[in-house]
XYZ file of C-alpha atoms in Angstrom:
562
model
C 118.502 70.181 58.761
C 115.247 68.788 60.071
C 115.297 69.703 63.749
C 112.432 67.401 64.633
C 113.705 64.103 63.305
C 116.876 63.578 65.385
C 115.116 64.734 68.498
C 112.428 62.085 68.151
C 114.989 59.360 67.556
C 117.085 59.962 70.682
C 116.573 58.716 74.217
C 112.779 58.375 74.295
C 112.990 56.994 77.857
C 113.322 60.538 79.178
C 109.755 61.885 79.578
C 110.932 65.507 79.726
C 112.703 67.829 77.313
C 113.164 67.251 73.602
C 111.372 68.772 70.651
C 107.913 68.982 72.198
C 109.150 71.542 74.755
C 110.751 73.857 72.189
C 107.617 75.411 70.576
C 106.497 76.787 73.954
C 109.947 78.204 74.768
C 110.678 79.655 71.336
C 107.086 80.860 71.103
C 107.521 82.748 74.375
C 110.636 84.448 73.009
C 109.013 85.261 69.651
C 105.805 86.749 71.080
C 107.769 88.830 73.596
C 109.804 90.368 70.777
C 106.733 90.998 68.617
C 104.979 92.742 71.516
C 107.967 94.752 72.767
C 109.299 95.819 69.359
C 105.771 96.621 68.184
C 105.356 98.998 71.119
C 108.871 100.520 71.024
C 108.987 101.196 67.286
C 106.041 103.625 67.312
C 106.530 104.972 70.844
C 108.064 108.284 69.742
C 104.735 109.131 68.072
C 102.789 108.219 71.230
C 105.089 110.343 73.417
C 104.793 113.369 71.151
C 101.056 113.218 70.503
C 99.722 111.964 73.828
C 102.380 113.213 76.302
C 103.374 116.350 74.324
C 107.093 115.652 74.593
C 109.637 117.512 72.500
C 111.481 115.383 69.926
C 114.747 115.488 71.890
C 113.011 114.653 75.179
C 111.103 111.744 73.636
C 114.257 110.414 71.982
C 116.049 110.628 75.333
C 113.329 108.602 77.031
C 113.562 105.944 74.322
C 117.360 105.862 74.469
C 117.203 105.114 78.201
C 114.395 102.588 77.766
C 116.292 100.760 75.029
C 119.408 100.809 77.222
C 117.434 99.243 80.081
C 115.940 96.550 77.837
C 119.392 95.587 76.549
C 121.028 95.702 79.973
C 118.432 93.667 81.858
C 119.315 90.367 80.076
C 122.772 90.645 81.672
C 121.175 90.860 85.134
C 118.699 88.156 84.130
C 121.474 85.779 83.032
C 123.318 86.309 86.331
C 120.195 85.635 88.420
C 119.088 82.677 86.280
C 122.487 80.966 86.441
C 123.224 81.679 90.099
C 119.966 81.929 92.029
C 116.504 81.402 90.526
C 117.071 79.100 87.518
C 116.068 79.639 83.888
C 112.458 78.486 84.170
C 111.810 80.899 87.036
C 113.592 83.728 85.201
C 111.341 83.297 82.143
C 108.265 83.004 84.377
C 109.075 86.209 86.269
C 109.908 87.939 82.986
C 106.591 86.919 81.420
C 104.615 88.228 84.383
C 106.534 91.546 84.485
C 106.133 92.089 80.728
C 102.401 91.342 80.882
C 101.908 93.717 83.828
C 103.904 96.487 82.120
C 101.957 96.176 78.869
C 98.623 96.152 80.709
C 99.507 99.413 82.490
C 100.680 100.915 79.179
C 97.401 99.881 77.561
C 95.503 101.521 80.441
C 97.267 104.833 79.718
C 95.511 104.809 76.340
C 92.153 103.810 77.866
C 91.940 106.063 80.947
C 91.782 109.764 79.903
C 93.336 110.953 83.176
C 96.490 108.940 82.471
C 97.616 111.413 79.767
C 97.449 115.230 79.468
C 94.058 116.628 78.527
C 93.209 117.974 75.046
C 94.567 121.346 73.963
C 92.299 124.358 74.484
C 92.896 126.953 71.777
C 96.694 127.198 71.669
C 97.208 126.164 75.298
C 98.322 122.567 75.817
C 98.909 120.892 79.158
C 102.167 119.101 79.878
C 102.255 115.660 81.460
C 102.139 115.690 85.255
C 104.716 113.975 87.461
C 102.208 111.217 88.294
C 101.391 110.606 84.627
C 105.088 110.339 83.757
C 105.678 108.071 86.765
C 103.005 105.665 85.513
C 104.525 105.737 82.009
C 108.058 105.093 83.254
C 106.760 102.284 85.490
C 105.445 100.580 82.342
C 108.830 100.914 80.680
C 110.601 99.583 83.781
C 108.371 96.514 84.062
C 108.720 95.731 80.342
C 112.522 96.064 80.668
C 112.597 93.685 83.642
C 110.380 91.250 81.751
C 112.564 91.362 78.649
C 115.599 90.701 80.839
C 114.075 87.546 82.258
C 112.857 86.200 78.921
C 115.725 87.150 76.613
C 118.461 86.051 79.003
C 117.121 82.526 79.398
C 114.948 81.372 76.488
C 117.770 80.250 74.195
C 119.740 78.613 77.014
C 116.569 76.985 78.389
C 115.788 75.614 74.926
C 119.332 74.239 74.682
C 118.778 72.493 78.046
C 115.904 70.537 76.500
C 118.092 69.404 73.583
C 121.109 68.481 75.686
C 118.910 66.429 78.018
C 118.108 64.132 75.103
C 121.771 63.467 74.334
C 121.686 65.163 70.937
C 124.810 65.963 68.979
C 126.311 69.405 68.433
C 124.791 69.674 64.946
C 121.289 69.532 66.399
C 122.193 72.205 68.946
C 123.549 74.408 66.139
C 120.270 73.904 64.315
C 118.429 75.211 67.384
C 120.561 78.372 67.344
C 119.805 78.933 63.659
C 116.071 78.453 64.197
C 116.199 80.837 67.141
C 117.755 83.635 65.082
C 115.362 83.005 62.177
C 112.398 83.230 64.548
C 113.872 86.364 66.145
C 114.237 88.085 62.755
C 110.702 87.176 61.696
C 109.385 88.413 65.053
C 111.119 91.768 64.597
C 109.577 92.207 61.159
C 106.071 91.309 62.416
C 106.418 93.715 65.348
C 107.658 96.564 63.136
C 104.948 96.079 60.500
C 101.782 94.340 61.686
C 101.623 95.725 65.232
C 102.579 99.234 64.075
C 99.981 99.062 61.279
C 97.287 98.148 63.823
C 98.313 101.142 65.961
C 98.105 103.518 62.992
C 94.817 102.135 61.662
C 92.863 101.360 64.843
C 94.417 103.663 67.432
C 96.388 103.157 70.614
C 93.719 101.269 72.552
C 93.686 98.404 70.053
C 97.364 98.901 69.139
C 98.478 98.392 72.747
C 95.807 95.788 73.451
C 97.197 93.384 70.839
C 100.653 93.099 72.539
C 98.864 92.468 75.859
C 96.952 89.599 74.257
C 100.113 88.170 72.689
C 102.012 88.136 75.998
C 99.009 86.626 77.799
C 98.884 83.770 75.263
C 102.665 83.371 75.463
C 102.717 83.237 79.282
C 99.743 80.873 79.519
C 101.162 78.388 77.005
C 104.602 78.530 78.630
C 103.197 77.722 82.077
C 100.879 74.970 80.789
C 103.869 73.205 79.223
C 105.787 73.233 82.524
C 105.587 69.412 82.996
C 107.493 68.947 79.712
C 110.543 71.002 80.693
C 113.939 69.898 81.951
C 114.826 72.379 84.692
C 118.572 72.545 85.339
C 120.047 73.384 88.713
C 121.659 76.758 89.311
C 125.465 76.969 89.357
C 128.208 79.288 90.520
C 128.288 82.731 88.918
C 131.127 83.885 86.693
C 130.503 87.451 87.836
C 131.286 86.407 91.405
C 134.407 84.607 90.169
C 135.633 87.755 88.395
C 135.093 89.810 91.541
C 137.059 87.236 93.548
C 140.043 87.593 91.190
C 140.151 91.376 91.603
C 139.790 91.168 95.383
C 142.405 88.406 95.706
C 144.876 90.273 93.461
C 144.443 93.401 95.593
C 144.878 91.493 98.854
C 148.074 89.879 97.520
C 149.464 92.996 95.871
C 152.570 92.902 98.093
C 153.665 89.481 96.760
C 156.726 89.600 94.516
C 157.016 87.354 91.476
C 159.654 84.619 91.340
C 160.506 81.680 89.084
C 159.798 79.143 91.848
C 156.229 80.299 92.499
C 153.372 77.784 92.827
C 149.986 78.493 91.285
C 146.617 77.175 92.393
C 144.960 75.162 89.606
C 141.853 73.045 89.288
C 142.488 69.299 89.593
C 143.120 67.793 86.159
C 143.518 71.201 84.480
C 145.879 71.509 81.516
C 146.703 75.124 82.477
C 149.451 75.008 85.100
C 150.498 78.662 85.123
C 148.930 81.980 84.021
C 149.991 83.970 80.967
C 152.086 87.127 81.296
C 149.404 89.480 79.964
C 147.759 91.610 82.676
C 150.419 90.192 84.972
C 149.149 92.004 88.079
C 146.156 89.609 88.141
C 148.479 86.599 88.457
C 148.964 87.380 92.138
C 145.384 86.201 92.742
C 146.377 82.559 92.063
C 149.802 82.433 93.737
C 150.024 79.991 96.661
C 151.881 81.901 99.357
C 151.669 79.378 102.226
C 150.033 76.077 101.316
C 149.100 75.227 104.920
C 147.193 78.535 105.230
C 145.890 79.030 101.708
C 144.582 75.499 101.090
C 142.143 73.347 103.015
C 142.898 69.652 103.774
C 140.870 68.614 100.716
C 142.957 70.818 98.410
C 140.494 73.678 97.961
C 141.076 77.373 98.623
C 140.522 78.201 102.291
C 139.152 81.599 101.243
C 137.997 81.985 97.588
C 138.284 85.781 98.030
C 141.990 85.456 98.835
C 143.095 82.687 96.467
C 141.681 81.924 93.005
C 142.476 79.285 90.410
C 144.584 79.912 87.322
C 141.454 79.212 85.255
C 139.539 82.036 86.962
C 142.372 84.456 86.285
C 142.665 83.456 82.617
C 138.904 83.740 82.109
C 138.957 87.309 83.399
C 141.962 88.122 81.202
C 140.109 86.814 78.141
C 137.215 89.145 78.922
C 139.464 92.167 79.489
C 141.318 91.469 76.231
C 138.209 91.763 74.038
C 136.849 94.954 75.665
C 138.568 97.378 73.192
C 137.055 95.562 70.183
C 133.729 95.329 72.033
C 133.760 99.121 72.462
C 134.063 99.647 68.688
C 130.984 97.504 68.093
C 129.188 99.433 70.806
C 129.818 102.712 68.975
C 128.550 101.268 65.706
C 125.265 100.515 67.456
C 124.820 104.259 68.004
C 124.155 104.723 64.290
C 121.532 101.960 64.419
C 119.772 103.485 67.450
C 118.515 106.628 65.676
C 115.146 105.126 64.716
C 113.139 107.739 66.653
C 114.301 110.523 64.338
C 113.717 108.342 61.281
C 110.069 107.944 62.319
C 109.711 111.743 62.498
C 111.347 112.099 59.082
C 109.212 109.403 57.488
C 105.997 110.893 58.898
C 106.611 114.073 56.833
C 107.236 112.199 53.562
C 104.990 110.543 50.996
C 104.650 106.962 52.276
C 102.366 105.606 49.545
C 103.614 102.460 47.839
C 100.340 101.778 46.064
C 97.615 104.342 45.496
C 95.554 102.946 48.375
C 98.290 101.711 50.708
C 100.529 103.822 52.926
C 103.490 102.427 54.899
C 103.326 103.342 58.603
C 106.261 105.638 59.410
C 107.496 103.365 62.197
C 107.406 100.273 59.957
C 110.299 101.476 57.809
C 112.758 99.967 60.301
C 111.614 96.562 59.055
C 113.591 97.210 55.851
C 116.771 97.156 57.955
C 115.949 93.664 59.240
C 114.837 92.475 55.805
C 118.045 93.706 54.170
C 120.036 91.945 56.910
C 118.287 88.627 56.207
C 118.635 88.989 52.424
C 122.330 89.887 52.649
C 123.155 86.975 54.958
C 121.384 84.590 52.569
C 123.150 86.016 49.511
C 126.529 86.057 51.251
C 126.367 82.409 52.310
C 124.612 80.977 49.260
C 125.747 83.156 46.349
C 128.595 85.613 46.963
C 131.072 83.310 48.746
C 130.474 80.252 46.451
C 130.768 82.389 43.293
C 133.889 84.197 44.532
C 135.488 80.865 45.506
C 134.688 79.431 42.088
C 136.193 82.436 40.294
C 139.356 82.361 42.397
C 139.639 78.580 42.224
C 140.137 78.313 45.997
C 137.999 78.832 49.115
C 137.405 82.519 49.834
C 136.275 83.775 53.199
C 136.413 86.802 55.457
C 137.582 86.273 59.007
C 135.617 87.663 61.951
C 137.675 90.820 62.456
C 137.509 91.659 58.759
C 133.715 91.317 58.865
C 133.469 93.594 61.895
C 135.644 96.228 60.209
C 133.608 96.118 56.989
C 130.414 96.520 59.038
C 131.743 99.646 60.767
C 132.830 101.131 57.421
C 129.428 100.476 55.834
C 127.737 102.121 58.836
C 129.600 105.322 57.895
C 128.060 105.261 54.412
C 124.667 104.492 55.975
C 124.731 107.691 58.045
C 126.021 109.660 55.042
C 123.072 108.409 52.974
C 120.658 109.517 55.707
C 122.297 112.966 55.884
C 121.932 113.441 52.115
C 118.282 112.323 52.153
C 117.507 114.651 55.069
C 119.158 117.611 53.318
C 116.969 117.062 50.248
C 113.841 116.559 52.417
C 114.461 119.753 54.378
C 115.069 121.815 51.232
C 111.862 120.405 49.720
C 109.896 121.278 52.861
C 111.236 124.852 52.801
C 110.448 125.243 49.100
C 106.878 123.984 49.621
C 106.238 126.330 52.546
C 106.324 123.829 55.428
C 109.005 125.581 57.475
C 106.550 126.348 60.287
C 104.543 123.132 59.898
C 106.501 120.072 61.123
C 103.520 117.804 60.383
C 103.184 118.787 56.723
C 103.808 116.033 54.171
C 106.312 117.053 51.503
C 106.278 115.892 47.902
C 109.117 113.422 48.385
C 108.934 109.651 48.525
C 109.880 107.902 51.755
C 111.904 105.493 49.605
C 114.703 108.070 49.806
C 115.375 106.595 53.256
C 115.834 103.063 51.912
C 119.568 103.416 51.068
C 120.243 104.324 54.698
C 118.158 101.414 56.006
C 119.565 98.856 53.567
C 123.152 99.902 54.215
C 122.422 99.791 57.953
C 121.093 96.253 57.594
C 124.187 95.136 55.661
C 126.445 96.831 58.238
C 124.698 94.967 61.041
C 124.845 91.699 59.088
C 128.616 92.033 58.916
C 129.368 93.511 62.316
C 126.693 92.230 64.712
C 126.790 88.587 63.605
C 130.604 88.604 63.548
C 130.667 90.196 67.014
C 128.539 87.435 68.517
C 130.640 84.731 66.879
C 133.868 86.508 67.903
C 132.872 86.614 71.576
C 131.701 83.004 71.502
C 134.915 81.670 69.925
C 137.440 83.898 71.716
C 136.113 83.435 75.250
C 136.448 80.091 77.078
C 133.495 77.737 76.614
C 132.574 78.092 80.278
C 131.918 81.782 79.529
C 129.344 81.142 76.792
C 126.595 82.837 78.810
C 128.782 85.944 79.139
C 129.551 85.862 75.405
C 125.860 85.856 74.488
C 125.221 88.930 76.688
C 128.120 91.100 75.505
C 126.441 92.284 72.301
C 123.274 93.382 74.085
C 125.421 95.024 76.752
C 127.055 96.983 73.941
C 123.661 98.143 72.681
C 122.808 99.237 76.219
C 125.933 101.407 76.489
C 125.393 102.651 72.912
C 121.975 104.027 73.822
C 123.413 105.890 76.808
C 126.236 107.348 74.680
C 123.744 108.244 71.932
C 121.645 110.107 74.504
C 124.748 111.985 75.697
C 125.754 112.945 72.136
C 122.239 114.125 71.317
C 122.018 116.250 74.481
C 125.394 117.854 73.758
C 124.309 118.600 70.171
C 120.979 119.981 71.387
C 122.596 122.315 73.942
C 125.497 123.443 71.746
C 123.384 124.127 68.648
C 120.925 126.275 70.661
C 123.604 128.806 71.600
C 123.105 132.258 70.150
C 119.359 131.765 69.833
C 119.699 129.388 66.897
C 117.245 126.533 66.292
C 118.489 123.239 67.696
C 119.783 120.724 65.164
C 117.417 118.179 66.743
C 114.446 120.531 67.038
C 110.916 119.151 67.320
C 110.226 121.094 64.126
C 112.449 119.013 61.884
C 111.916 121.484 59.021
C 113.694 124.182 61.041
C 116.240 121.903 62.680
C 119.275 120.404 61.012
C 119.088 116.639 61.301
C 121.403 116.497 58.300
C 124.170 118.166 60.335
C 123.478 115.730 63.173
C 123.786 112.779 60.771
C 127.041 114.116 59.324
C 128.402 114.401 62.867
C 127.527 110.750 63.541
C 129.087 109.733 60.209
C 132.311 111.550 61.173
C 132.386 109.900 64.597
C 131.756 106.525 62.927
C 134.733 107.095 60.633
C 136.886 107.891 63.663
C 135.557 104.683 65.246
C 136.721 102.738 62.175
C 140.270 104.071 62.618
C 140.083 103.186 66.314
C 138.913 99.682 65.356
C 141.917 99.161 63.076
C 144.223 100.028 65.998
C 142.361 97.674 68.384
C 142.313 94.881 65.812
C 146.055 95.149 65.235
C 146.760 95.199 68.975
C 144.546 92.168 69.590
C 146.577 89.885 67.342
C 145.346 86.760 65.524
C 141.976 85.236 66.372
C 141.601 81.646 67.555
C 139.946 80.696 64.259
C 143.033 81.928 62.356
C 145.440 80.146 64.665
C 143.512 76.908 64.165
C 143.209 77.373 60.424
C 146.757 78.556 59.825
C 145.954 80.031 56.406
C 145.496 83.623 57.480
C 147.586 84.446 60.500
C 147.294 88.221 60.545
C 143.800 89.667 60.879
């Protein structure tokens, strides 16, 4: 669909909003992702070489940083919707990201910002002040990402809705947003990383600074074009009110003659029987005390509407399935170790061109894009033609297939690592973790491609599942749940890695996740993750069965049981 044409044809009397505002908003989102991903992808190398961190310590830092970046959009969405507005959230986010990247760039420019050079075999460790400056950069970039990522898509939708466009045009905006996001990820993982490898950290960190400066400047200059919506009540506050009201009214006993407090004109007159203890939050005990003369709750923290209660129930109901998607993200969050693996392998594609180790993650995104295109345009049409009837996979089936493929992805990585380690030992690199073995980096492609396909099934289905299963008024919550899952996944991944590191060191043995990957056992670590992923698949089957049919299946009626 041509996004531009319908926008130009609708409601030209409104001088704000519409298509002309979108390039600045989407451009802000795209450049932020290019800059942030470009910095994060290669950061494990910077931490090891410039800050002399051990592999496990550096991976831990990146796990926590990634968790912060994925959690901050949740905070950003809450603040944007309830207090500051979306334009202000993006503005604050742009400034914080720019400041964080400038300080990070200065760590590569000012010699005193990093440990001094090694003298003989003695190497200094980073001081507390140097680490504080580094972590301040990460914190500012996380805050900035929260402001930008939480609001750009919704702010862009505000411009479309203001012009009275139909749902199809809004859907087109969502598709363009995800296309731009995917392209941005690939550019960040390849071009920015290549600049860092070829021209050093000063230029490599300077380019993201320039990109964010251009992004922020263009976004602010286009301010007169934007439609800026007013802030509204927060769903988070509403959820808290339900819990507090249910606790305050815990002594109420249920009866068949009970009255429930509903919104005027609502089609929901009474709550469902699931999570029944929450129903007490919307029971009218004494109308003259609980309700004001105008029919509103005298105290929203003592009496809630049926709608508020049902919205919270909908969120609670999907948490088990959400947790399975969260665990699958753990297998995707191991990119730091993949960079260390790739740096010891032959990365030549052509005789005079070498792939940067950190750029390999781009193959995951590329395989995701290719698979989605093939699935929609080739696989489903061909399968439907062969069967003679429409063939499709429902959302829960897609999520399950994604988790299962993630198991094979980790198994492929374990096999490749076993072969790489044996090759390194045979070629005498046991004591040299920086030695390049005679083994092509393309051995890692099966893991990356399978990971991309797994994410194409699971991640996309997760987002659609949350959006369709939760009430429409909770769309902002639905869009944040996936990133919230990635946030928790990074924390759990850090915990698993620390347990593995401590347990495998017992008895004086080399840690499985040793900085010397030729002495460590990353293959054992990968097999452990593959085993946990398989257990997660079994857990998903139980959660899926307990959840019951999805809304899409109830509406369709052709496939009742997921």
